[in-house]
């Protein structure tokens, strides 16, 4: 009998398939190709009565595998899970890289699930897992016994009634410190404006007008009272946190730590501040971190799903954002330099004496404002060449900002669909 006409019977999942041995030899080194070897009946489940090989695998997917040997084009069903398909292909010793582009795109859009997003659910319970591990170490010290309770009270507002009360007290202190900060800014402005209006130079400022905290000492006392509470709260959270490295990597915790210093520095360096009024202004600048404490309000309410998805989307495209900023920086330097020399050449050629900029750094400022389509109008081009450069800068700025938007929307849509699916699965498990 002609070898090319020799047939073989395969029983996969109860469905019998009959094909030529030459078809299975299309891809050497695969499992189906090894069935054509003489000793195949001893290696695999072979029934000599029916003269067929039996495999307890998916009959539906095997039809596509056999079609791959016939046509050399690997396709898959629309409703196939990617992990199931990869498992079947691995069993038949076929690489998933052979998948046709049309089916590859369908699977990628349907079943792709980035690793960054898989960590989402794990992060929500990471602290609890750290505490469980510490308890399993059989550490019977008082700190090990009280750490889960105290950490939950200070970090998880909805864990108990005492945690809710503590969260409300902390919220009142945060609102109070923000109000005090606003009042201090008014006093600092009045103090600085009065000194600058009367004298105009700083060597005699402190000799006539007292600092703002001498005119309104109650503000400093109230601020000190609030900061003492924040110091106690930060110390407890840091001492009882399960993972101190992770705690210090949190930007909000760093802001809490920095917000403790301005009042203490102002108290211990009162005499130096009277001699150097600018130091008080710098301490006031550091006090801006008080406003970051308002973000803790989100702990008192459940963070909307769309905001959590937004944060993970930004993390996933951080590389694209950095590349975009590099392009924007290059455009700023390029168009700023062109604008600088075009205006200089135009002024010299027309014998104009007025200069609306002093150095190239101001031109870089103009370029950045123009590229971002803000356009304050404080610097405008007077020459024709400068106006042409300004037009191109505005066009390139719009393109630089608009082009990455579809990338962000596509990733956000995929993450949001996955998040909705996970939320439905959680609700169904609870029910």
PDB file of N, CA and C in Angstrom, residues 250-350:
ATOM      1  N   UNK A 250       4.810  54.700  51.056  1.00  0.00           N
ATOM      2  CA  UNK A 250       3.531  55.338  50.744  1.00  0.00           C
ATOM      3  C   UNK A 250       3.702  56.852  50.758  1.00  0.00           C
ATOM      4  N   UNK A 251       3.381  57.560  49.667  1.00  0.00           N
ATOM      5  CA  UNK A 251       3.569  59.018  49.624  1.00  0.00           C
ATOM      6  C   UNK A 251       2.780  59.756  50.695  1.00  0.00           C
ATOM      7  N   UNK A 252       1.581  59.292  51.036  1.00  0.00           N
ATOM      8  CA  UNK A 252       0.790  59.969  52.060  1.00  0.00           C
ATOM      9  C   UNK A 252       1.444  59.858  53.431  1.00  0.00           C
ATOM     10  N   UNK A 253       2.067  58.729  53.713  1.00  0.00           N
ATOM     11  CA  UNK A 253       2.766  58.585  54.986  1.00  0.00           C
ATOM     12  C   UNK A 253       3.996  59.484  55.049  1.00  0.00           C
ATOM     13  N   UNK A 254       4.672  59.649  53.923  1.00  0.00           N
ATOM     14  CA  UNK A 254       5.806  60.574  53.871  1.00  0.00           C
ATOM     15  C   UNK A 254       5.326  62.008  54.104  1.00  0.00           C
ATOM     16  N   UNK A 255       4.178  62.363  53.506  1.00  0.00           N
ATOM     17  CA  UNK A 255       3.618  63.701  53.719  1.00  0.00           C
ATOM     18  C   UNK A 255       3.228  63.900  55.185  1.00  0.00           C
ATOM     19  N   UNK A 256       2.668  62.871  55.817  1.00  0.00           N
ATOM     20  CA  UNK A 256       2.349  62.971  57.243  1.00  0.00           C
ATOM     21  C   UNK A 256       3.600  63.214  58.079  1.00  0.00           C
ATOM     22  N   UNK A 257       4.682  62.543  57.714  1.00  0.00           N
ATOM     23  CA  UNK A 257       5.935  62.700  58.465  1.00  0.00           C
ATOM     24  C   UNK A 257       6.504  64.110  58.293  1.00  0.00           C
ATOM     25  N   UNK A 258       6.473  64.642  57.069  1.00  0.00           N
ATOM     26  CA  UNK A 258       7.017  65.981  56.827  1.00  0.00           C
ATOM     27  C   UNK A 258       6.176  67.070  57.471  1.00  0.00           C
ATOM     28  N   UNK A 259       4.879  66.828  57.606  1.00  0.00           N
ATOM     29  CA  UNK A 259       4.000  67.846  58.189  1.00  0.00           C
ATOM     30  C   UNK A 259       4.219  68.035  59.683  1.00  0.00           C
ATOM     31  N   UNK A 260       4.980  67.160  60.314  1.00  0.00           N
ATOM     32  CA  UNK A 260       5.214  67.285  61.749  1.00  0.00           C
ATOM     33  C   UNK A 260       6.296  68.308  62.084  1.00  0.00           C
ATOM     34  N   UNK A 261       7.136  68.666  61.115  1.00  0.00           N
ATOM     35  CA  UNK A 261       8.330  69.456  61.417  1.00  0.00           C
ATOM     36  C   UNK A 261       8.120  70.964  61.490  1.00  0.00           C
ATOM     37  N   UNK A 262       7.303  71.607  60.631  1.00  0.00           N
ATOM     38  CA  UNK A 262       7.265  73.074  60.632  1.00  0.00           C
ATOM     39  C   UNK A 262       6.982  73.687  61.994  1.00  0.00           C
ATOM     40  N   UNK A 263       6.017  73.167  62.743  1.00  0.00           N
ATOM     41  CA  UNK A 263       5.667  73.764  64.037  1.00  0.00           C
ATOM     42  C   UNK A 263       6.815  73.601  65.031  1.00  0.00           C
ATOM     43  N   UNK A 264       7.392  72.402  65.080  1.00  0.00           N
ATOM     44  CA  UNK A 264       8.487  72.169  66.027  1.00  0.00           C
ATOM     45  C   UNK A 264       9.699  73.037  65.687  1.00  0.00           C
ATOM     46  N   UNK A 265      10.000  73.192  64.397  1.00  0.00           N
ATOM     47  CA  UNK A 265      11.113  74.056  64.007  1.00  0.00           C
ATOM     48  C   UNK A 265      10.835  75.497  64.379  1.00  0.00           C
ATOM     49  N   UNK A 266       9.590  75.918  64.198  1.00  0.00           N
ATOM     50  CA  UNK A 266       9.223  77.298  64.501  1.00  0.00           C
ATOM     51  C   UNK A 266       9.298  77.576  66.000  1.00  0.00           C
ATOM     52  N   UNK A 267       8.989  76.579  66.809  1.00  0.00           N
ATOM     53  CA  UNK A 267       9.052  76.774  68.261  1.00  0.00           C
ATOM     54  C   UNK A 267      10.497  76.841  68.752  1.00  0.00           C
ATOM     55  N   UNK A 268      11.349  75.978  68.223  1.00  0.00           N
ATOM     56  CA  UNK A 268      12.719  75.909  68.720  1.00  0.00           C
ATOM     57  C   UNK A 268      13.656  76.920  68.067  1.00  0.00           C
ATOM     58  N   UNK A 269      13.215  77.555  67.003  1.00  0.00           N
ATOM     59  CA  UNK A 269      14.061  78.549  66.326  1.00  0.00           C
ATOM     60  C   UNK A 269      13.341  79.885  66.205  1.00  0.00           C
ATOM     61  N   UNK A 270      12.643  80.269  67.256  1.00  0.00           N
ATOM     62  CA  UNK A 270      11.871  81.526  67.208  1.00  0.00           C
ATOM     63  C   UNK A 270      12.772  82.743  67.041  1.00  0.00           C
ATOM     64  N   UNK A 271      13.901  82.760  67.735  1.00  0.00           N
ATOM     65  CA  UNK A 271      14.801  83.913  67.635  1.00  0.00           C
ATOM     66  C   UNK A 271      15.428  84.016  66.245  1.00  0.00           C
ATOM     67  N   UNK A 272      15.826  82.890  65.676  1.00  0.00           N
ATOM     68  CA  UNK A 272      16.406  82.921  64.338  1.00  0.00           C
ATOM     69  C   UNK A 272      15.395  83.356  63.289  1.00  0.00           C
ATOM     70  N   UNK A 273      14.134  82.997  63.502  1.00  0.00           N
ATOM     71  CA  UNK A 273      13.097  83.383  62.532  1.00  0.00           C
ATOM     72  C   UNK A 273      12.899  84.891  62.531  1.00  0.00           C
ATOM     73  N   UNK A 274      13.018  85.534  63.718  1.00  0.00           N
ATOM     74  CA  UNK A 274      12.886  86.989  63.768  1.00  0.00           C
ATOM     75  C   UNK A 274      14.013  87.677  62.997  1.00  0.00           C
ATOM     76  N   UNK A 275      15.205  87.036  62.978  1.00  0.00           N
ATOM     77  CA  UNK A 275      16.320  87.612  62.238  1.00  0.00           C
ATOM     78  C   UNK A 275      16.246  87.275  60.755  1.00  0.00           C
ATOM     79  N   UNK A 276      15.631  86.149  60.422  1.00  0.00           N
ATOM     80  CA  UNK A 276      15.511  85.715  59.027  1.00  0.00           C
ATOM     81  C   UNK A 276      14.039  85.472  58.703  1.00  0.00           C
ATOM     82  N   UNK A 277      13.312  86.512  58.330  1.00  0.00           N
ATOM     83  CA  UNK A 277      11.868  86.352  58.060  1.00  0.00           C
ATOM     84  C   UNK A 277      11.565  85.365  56.935  1.00  0.00           C
ATOM     85  N   UNK A 278      12.493  85.206  55.990  1.00  0.00           N
ATOM     86  CA  UNK A 278      12.227  84.269  54.893  1.00  0.00           C
ATOM     87  C   UNK A 278      12.099  82.834  55.375  1.00  0.00           C
ATOM     88  N   UNK A 279      12.743  82.515  56.509  1.00  0.00           N
ATOM     89  CA  UNK A 279      12.638  81.164  57.050  1.00  0.00           C
ATOM     90  C   UNK A 279      11.202  80.823  57.418  1.00  0.00           C
ATOM     91  N   UNK A 280      10.492  81.820  57.970  1.00  0.00           N
ATOM     92  CA  UNK A 280       9.074  81.606  58.302  1.00  0.00           C
ATOM     93  C   UNK A 280       8.248  81.334  57.052  1.00  0.00           C
ATOM     94  N   UNK A 281       8.589  82.016  55.950  1.00  0.00           N
ATOM     95  CA  UNK A 281       7.853  81.786  54.704  1.00  0.00           C
ATOM     96  C   UNK A 281       8.143  80.388  54.156  1.00  0.00           C
ATOM     97  N   UNK A 282       9.384  79.916  54.294  1.00  0.00           N
ATOM     98  CA  UNK A 282       9.700  78.571  53.839  1.00  0.00           C
ATOM     99  C   UNK A 282       8.997  77.509  54.684  1.00  0.00           C
ATOM    100  N   UNK A 283       8.902  77.773  55.972  1.00  0.00           N
ATOM    101  CA  UNK A 283       8.149  76.839  56.825  1.00  0.00           C
ATOM    102  C   UNK A 283       6.671  76.833  56.446  1.00  0.00           C
ATOM    103  N   UNK A 284       6.162  78.004  56.086  1.00  0.00           N
ATOM    104  CA  UNK A 284       4.783  78.057  55.604  1.00  0.00           C
ATOM    105  C   UNK A 284       4.607  77.303  54.307  1.00  0.00           C
ATOM    106  N   UNK A 285       5.636  77.324  53.464  1.00  0.00           N
ATOM    107  CA  UNK A 285       5.577  76.566  52.215  1.00  0.00           C
ATOM    108  C   UNK A 285       5.507  75.064  52.488  1.00  0.00           C
ATOM    109  N   UNK A 286       6.267  74.607  53.494  1.00  0.00           N
ATOM    110  CA  UNK A 286       6.232  73.185  53.845  1.00  0.00           C
ATOM    111  C   UNK A 286       4.867  72.801  54.409  1.00  0.00           C
ATOM    112  N   UNK A 287       4.173  73.769  55.002  1.00  0.00           N
ATOM    113  CA  UNK A 287       2.855  73.478  55.585  1.00  0.00           C
ATOM    114  C   UNK A 287       1.806  73.116  54.534  1.00  0.00           C
ATOM    115  N   UNK A 288       2.141  73.285  53.275  1.00  0.00           N
ATOM    116  CA  UNK A 288       1.186  72.911  52.216  1.00  0.00           C
ATOM    117  C   UNK A 288       0.851  71.421  52.296  1.00  0.00           C
ATOM    118  N   UNK A 289       1.742  70.611  52.867  1.00  0.00           N
ATOM    119  CA  UNK A 289       1.466  69.175  52.978  1.00  0.00           C
ATOM    120  C   UNK A 289       0.274  68.898  53.886  1.00  0.00           C
ATOM    121  N   UNK A 290      -0.139  69.907  54.684  1.00  0.00           N
ATOM    122  CA  UNK A 290      -1.367  69.722  55.479  1.00  0.00           C
ATOM    123  C   UNK A 290      -2.550  69.393  54.577  1.00  0.00           C
ATOM    124  N   UNK A 291      -2.567  70.002  53.395  1.00  0.00           N
ATOM    125  CA  UNK A 291      -3.703  69.793  52.491  1.00  0.00           C
ATOM    126  C   UNK A 291      -3.763  68.356  51.987  1.00  0.00           C
ATOM    127  N   UNK A 292      -2.600  67.679  51.923  1.00  0.00           N
ATOM    128  CA  UNK A 292      -2.599  66.288  51.484  1.00  0.00           C
ATOM    129  C   UNK A 292      -3.310  65.373  52.468  1.00  0.00           C
ATOM    130  N   UNK A 293      -3.421  65.804  53.702  1.00  0.00           N
ATOM    131  CA  UNK A 293      -4.130  64.991  54.694  1.00  0.00           C
ATOM    132  C   UNK A 293      -5.610  64.846  54.356  1.00  0.00           C
ATOM    133  N   UNK A 294      -6.133  65.779  53.555  1.00  0.00           N
ATOM    134  CA  UNK A 294      -7.542  65.677  53.171  1.00  0.00           C
ATOM    135  C   UNK A 294      -7.819  64.429  52.332  1.00  0.00           C
ATOM    136  N   UNK A 295      -6.763  63.881  51.721  1.00  0.00           N
ATOM    137  CA  UNK A 295      -6.959  62.659  50.931  1.00  0.00           C
ATOM    138  C   UNK A 295      -7.357  61.478  51.804  1.00  0.00           C
ATOM    139  N   UNK A 296      -7.121  61.577  53.111  1.00  0.00           N
ATOM    140  CA  UNK A 296      -7.510  60.486  54.000  1.00  0.00           C
ATOM    141  C   UNK A 296      -9.023  60.357  54.135  1.00  0.00           C
ATOM    142  N   UNK A 297      -9.727  61.343  53.648  1.00  0.00           N
ATOM    143  CA  UNK A 297     -11.189  61.254  53.678  1.00  0.00           C
ATOM    144  C   UNK A 297     -11.663  60.053  52.859  1.00  0.00           C
ATOM    145  N   UNK A 298     -10.877  59.680  51.837  1.00  0.00           N
ATOM    146  CA  UNK A 298     -11.268  58.542  51.005  1.00  0.00           C
ATOM    147  C   UNK A 298     -11.289  57.241  51.803  1.00  0.00           C
ATOM    148  N   UNK A 299     -10.576  57.206  52.926  1.00  0.00           N
ATOM    149  CA  UNK A 299     -10.618  56.000  53.754  1.00  0.00           C
ATOM    150  C   UNK A 299     -11.957  55.835  54.449  1.00  0.00           C
ATOM    151  N   UNK A 300     -12.656  56.940  54.657  1.00  0.00           N
ATOM    152  CA  UNK A 300     -13.951  56.897  55.341  1.00  0.00           C
ATOM    153  C   UNK A 300     -15.078  56.492  54.407  1.00  0.00           C
ATOM    154  N   UNK A 301     -14.816  56.503  53.117  1.00  0.00           N
ATOM    155  CA  UNK A 301     -15.815  56.076  52.148  1.00  0.00           C
ATOM    156  C   UNK A 301     -15.181  55.021  51.254  1.00  0.00           C
ATOM    157  N   UNK A 302     -15.992  54.196  50.673  1.00  0.00           N
ATOM    158  CA  UNK A 302     -15.478  53.164  49.776  1.00  0.00           C
ATOM    159  C   UNK A 302     -15.042  53.799  48.466  1.00  0.00           C
ATOM    160  N   UNK A 303     -13.795  53.578  48.104  1.00  0.00           N
ATOM    161  CA  UNK A 303     -13.270  54.176  46.887  1.00  0.00           C
ATOM    162  C   UNK A 303     -14.033  53.652  45.682  1.00  0.00           C
ATOM    163  N   UNK A 304     -14.560  54.542  44.836  1.00  0.00           N
ATOM    164  CA  UNK A 304     -15.300  54.063  43.656  1.00  0.00           C
ATOM    165  C   UNK A 304     -14.423  53.173  42.780  1.00  0.00           C
ATOM    166  N   UNK A 305     -15.072  52.220  42.158  1.00  0.00           N
ATOM    167  CA  UNK A 305     -14.348  51.264  41.326  1.00  0.00           C
ATOM    168  C   UNK A 305     -13.627  51.961  40.190  1.00  0.00           C
ATOM    169  N   UNK A 306     -14.240  52.986  39.629  1.00  0.00           N
ATOM    170  CA  UNK A 306     -13.635  53.646  38.469  1.00  0.00           C
ATOM    171  C   UNK A 306     -12.344  54.358  38.852  1.00  0.00           C
ATOM    172  N   UNK A 307     -12.244  54.859  40.092  1.00  0.00           N
ATOM    173  CA  UNK A 307     -11.008  55.508  40.534  1.00  0.00           C
ATOM    174  C   UNK A 307      -9.895  54.491  40.744  1.00  0.00           C
ATOM    175  N   UNK A 308     -10.251  53.314  41.276  1.00  0.00           N
ATOM    176  CA  UNK A 308      -9.234  52.281  41.446  1.00  0.00           C
ATOM    177  C   UNK A 308      -8.726  51.791  40.089  1.00  0.00           C
ATOM    178  N   UNK A 309      -9.627  51.651  39.135  1.00  0.00           N
ATOM    179  CA  UNK A 309      -9.207  51.245  37.797  1.00  0.00           C
ATOM    180  C   UNK A 309      -8.337  52.324  37.168  1.00  0.00           C
ATOM    181  N   UNK A 310      -8.676  53.591  37.422  1.00  0.00           N
ATOM    182  CA  UNK A 310      -7.896  54.692  36.864  1.00  0.00           C
ATOM    183  C   UNK A 310      -6.462  54.674  37.383  1.00  0.00           C
ATOM    184  N   UNK A 311      -6.290  54.396  38.666  1.00  0.00           N
ATOM    185  CA  UNK A 311      -4.947  54.362  39.240  1.00  0.00           C
ATOM    186  C   UNK A 311      -4.109  53.247  38.625  1.00  0.00           C
ATOM    187  N   UNK A 312      -4.705  52.072  38.418  1.00  0.00           N
ATOM    188  CA  UNK A 312      -3.970  50.969  37.808  1.00  0.00           C
ATOM    189  C   UNK A 312      -3.697  51.217  36.332  1.00  0.00           C
ATOM    190  N   UNK A 313      -4.584  51.940  35.677  1.00  0.00           N
ATOM    191  CA  UNK A 313      -4.336  52.284  34.284  1.00  0.00           C
ATOM    192  C   UNK A 313      -3.137  53.217  34.167  1.00  0.00           C
ATOM    193  N   UNK A 314      -3.053  54.197  35.057  1.00  0.00           N
ATOM    194  CA  UNK A 314      -1.908  55.112  35.040  1.00  0.00           C
ATOM    195  C   UNK A 314      -0.608  54.372  35.329  1.00  0.00           C
ATOM    196  N   UNK A 315      -0.657  53.388  36.239  1.00  0.00           N
ATOM    197  CA  UNK A 315       0.547  52.612  36.526  1.00  0.00           C
ATOM    198  C   UNK A 315       0.986  51.789  35.316  1.00  0.00           C
ATOM    199  N   UNK A 316       0.017  51.293  34.568  1.00  0.00           N
ATOM    200  CA  UNK A 316       0.358  50.430  33.433  1.00  0.00           C
ATOM    201  C   UNK A 316       0.962  51.205  32.269  1.00  0.00           C
ATOM    202  N   UNK A 317       0.655  52.507  32.173  1.00  0.00           N
ATOM    203  CA  UNK A 317       1.174  53.302  31.048  1.00  0.00           C
ATOM    204  C   UNK A 317       2.220  54.298  31.525  1.00  0.00           C
ATOM    205  N   UNK A 318       2.857  54.016  32.661  1.00  0.00           N
ATOM    206  CA  UNK A 318       3.852  54.942  33.186  1.00  0.00           C
ATOM    207  C   UNK A 318       5.021  55.080  32.212  1.00  0.00           C
ATOM    208  N   UNK A 319       5.352  54.012  31.499  1.00  0.00           N
ATOM    209  CA  UNK A 319       6.445  54.077  30.520  1.00  0.00           C
ATOM    210  C   UNK A 319       6.069  54.996  29.369  1.00  0.00           C
ATOM    211  N   UNK A 320       4.827  54.908  28.899  1.00  0.00           N
ATOM    212  CA  UNK A 320       4.379  55.785  27.821  1.00  0.00           C
ATOM    213  C   UNK A 320       4.326  57.235  28.286  1.00  0.00           C
ATOM    214  N   UNK A 321       3.928  57.453  29.543  1.00  0.00           N
ATOM    215  CA  UNK A 321       3.876  58.821  30.061  1.00  0.00           C
ATOM    216  C   UNK A 321       5.273  59.423  30.127  1.00  0.00           C
ATOM    217  N   UNK A 322       6.253  58.652  30.579  1.00  0.00           N
ATOM    218  CA  UNK A 322       7.639  59.148  30.626  1.00  0.00           C
ATOM    219  C   UNK A 322       8.147  59.472  29.222  1.00  0.00           C
ATOM    220  N   UNK A 323       7.814  58.624  28.251  1.00  0.00           N
ATOM    221  CA  UNK A 323       8.228  58.889  26.873  1.00  0.00           C
ATOM    222  C   UNK A 323       7.571  60.159  26.352  1.00  0.00           C
ATOM    223  N   UNK A 324       6.301  60.369  26.709  1.00  0.00           N
ATOM    224  CA  UNK A 324       5.599  61.581  26.296  1.00  0.00           C
ATOM    225  C   UNK A 324       6.249  62.820  26.905  1.00  0.00           C
ATOM    226  N   UNK A 325       6.650  62.744  28.171  1.00  0.00           N
ATOM    227  CA  UNK A 325       7.306  63.882  28.813  1.00  0.00           C
ATOM    228  C   UNK A 325       8.659  64.176  28.177  1.00  0.00           C
ATOM    229  N   UNK A 326       9.365  63.127  27.754  1.00  0.00           N
ATOM    230  CA  UNK A 326      10.637  63.347  27.061  1.00  0.00           C
ATOM    231  C   UNK A 326      10.421  64.066  25.740  1.00  0.00           C
ATOM    232  N   UNK A 327       9.380  63.668  25.006  1.00  0.00           N
ATOM    233  CA  UNK A 327       9.074  64.351  23.746  1.00  0.00           C
ATOM    234  C   UNK A 327       8.696  65.801  24.007  1.00  0.00           C
ATOM    235  N   UNK A 328       7.901  66.030  25.061  1.00  0.00           N
ATOM    236  CA  UNK A 328       7.495  67.387  25.390  1.00  0.00           C
ATOM    237  C   UNK A 328       8.699  68.236  25.790  1.00  0.00           C
ATOM    238  N   UNK A 329       9.646  67.645  26.521  1.00  0.00           N
ATOM    239  CA  UNK A 329      10.852  68.386  26.904  1.00  0.00           C
ATOM    240  C   UNK A 329      11.685  68.738  25.677  1.00  0.00           C
ATOM    241  N   UNK A 330      11.814  67.790  24.736  1.00  0.00           N
ATOM    242  CA  UNK A 330      12.550  68.083  23.506  1.00  0.00           C
ATOM    243  C   UNK A 330      11.873  69.198  22.717  1.00  0.00           C
ATOM    244  N   UNK A 331      10.556  69.127  22.578  1.00  0.00           N
ATOM    245  CA  UNK A 331       9.836  70.178  21.845  1.00  0.00           C
ATOM    246  C   UNK A 331       9.976  71.523  22.534  1.00  0.00           C
ATOM    247  N   UNK A 332       9.990  71.527  23.862  1.00  0.00           N
ATOM    248  CA  UNK A 332      10.160  72.781  24.586  1.00  0.00           C
ATOM    249  C   UNK A 332      11.519  73.407  24.289  1.00  0.00           C
ATOM    250  N   UNK A 333      12.570  72.606  24.329  1.00  0.00           N
ATOM    251  CA  UNK A 333      13.911  73.120  24.039  1.00  0.00           C
ATOM    252  C   UNK A 333      14.040  73.549  22.578  1.00  0.00           C
ATOM    253  N   UNK A 334      13.460  72.764  21.679  1.00  0.00           N
ATOM    254  CA  UNK A 334      13.597  73.051  20.246  1.00  0.00           C
ATOM    255  C   UNK A 334      12.855  74.329  19.859  1.00  0.00           C
ATOM    256  N   UNK A 335      11.561  74.399  20.178  1.00  0.00           N
ATOM    257  CA  UNK A 335      10.780  75.574  19.789  1.00  0.00           C
ATOM    258  C   UNK A 335      11.176  76.806  20.598  1.00  0.00           C
ATOM    259  N   UNK A 336      11.597  76.629  21.851  1.00  0.00           N
ATOM    260  CA  UNK A 336      12.073  77.770  22.630  1.00  0.00           C
ATOM    261  C   UNK A 336      13.322  78.384  22.035  1.00  0.00           C
ATOM    262  N   UNK A 337      14.247  77.538  21.583  1.00  0.00           N
ATOM    263  CA  UNK A 337      15.477  78.046  20.967  1.00  0.00           C
ATOM    264  C   UNK A 337      15.174  78.733  19.632  1.00  0.00           C
ATOM    265  N   UNK A 338      14.300  78.122  18.811  1.00  0.00           N
ATOM    266  CA  UNK A 338      13.924  78.758  17.550  1.00  0.00           C
ATOM    267  C   UNK A 338      13.255  80.109  17.781  1.00  0.00           C
ATOM    268  N   UNK A 339      12.386  80.159  18.763  1.00  0.00           N
ATOM    269  CA  UNK A 339      11.684  81.418  19.049  1.00  0.00           C
ATOM    270  C   UNK A 339      12.668  82.490  19.518  1.00  0.00           C
ATOM    271  N   UNK A 340      13.641  82.104  20.318  1.00  0.00           N
ATOM    272  CA  UNK A 340      14.621  83.057  20.846  1.00  0.00           C
ATOM    273  C   UNK A 340      15.401  83.719  19.714  1.00  0.00           C
ATOM    274  N   UNK A 341      15.946  82.908  18.814  1.00  0.00           N
ATOM    275  CA  UNK A 341      16.776  83.471  17.751  1.00  0.00           C
ATOM    276  C   UNK A 341      15.948  84.121  16.651  1.00  0.00           C
ATOM    277  N   UNK A 342      14.758  83.641  16.404  1.00  0.00           N
ATOM    278  CA  UNK A 342      13.914  84.294  15.400  1.00  0.00           C
ATOM    279  C   UNK A 342      13.515  85.693  15.832  1.00  0.00           C
ATOM    280  N   UNK A 343      13.203  85.861  17.104  1.00  0.00           N
ATOM    281  CA  UNK A 343      12.836  87.186  17.603  1.00  0.00           C
ATOM    282  C   UNK A 343      14.053  88.106  17.642  1.00  0.00           C
ATOM    283  N   UNK A 344      15.231  87.571  17.994  1.00  0.00           N
ATOM    284  CA  UNK A 344      16.445  88.399  17.994  1.00  0.00           C
ATOM    285  C   UNK A 344      16.787  88.879  16.589  1.00  0.00           C
ATOM    286  N   UNK A 345      16.708  87.959  15.617  1.00  0.00           N
ATOM    287  CA  UNK A 345      16.995  88.356  14.236  1.00  0.00           C
ATOM    288  C   UNK A 345      15.979  89.370  13.729  1.00  0.00           C
ATOM    289  N   UNK A 346      14.710  89.171  14.082  1.00  0.00           N
ATOM    290  CA  UNK A 346      13.683  90.111  13.650  1.00  0.00           C
ATOM    291  C   UNK A 346      13.868  91.487  14.254  1.00  0.00           C
ATOM    292  N   UNK A 347      14.273  91.532  15.522  1.00  0.00           N
ATOM    293  CA  UNK A 347      14.475  92.826  16.184  1.00  0.00           C
ATOM    294  C   UNK A 347      15.677  93.559  15.582  1.00  0.00           C
ATOM    295  N   UNK A 348      16.754  92.821  15.301  1.00  0.00           N
ATOM    296  CA  UNK A 348      17.948  93.457  14.724  1.00  0.00           C
ATOM    297  C   UNK A 348      17.693  93.921  13.305  1.00  0.00           C
ATOM    298  N   UNK A 349      16.927  93.166  12.559  1.00  0.00           N
ATOM    299  CA  UNK A 349      16.672  93.567  11.172  1.00  0.00           C
ATOM    300  C   UNK A 349      15.752  94.769  11.080  1.00  0.00           C
ATOM    301  N   UNK A 350      14.856  94.925  12.032  1.00  0.00           N
ATOM    302  CA  UNK A 350      13.933  96.069  12.006  1.00  0.00           C
ATOM    303  C   UNK A 350      14.387  97.210  12.903  1.00  0.00           C
TER     304      UNK A 350
END
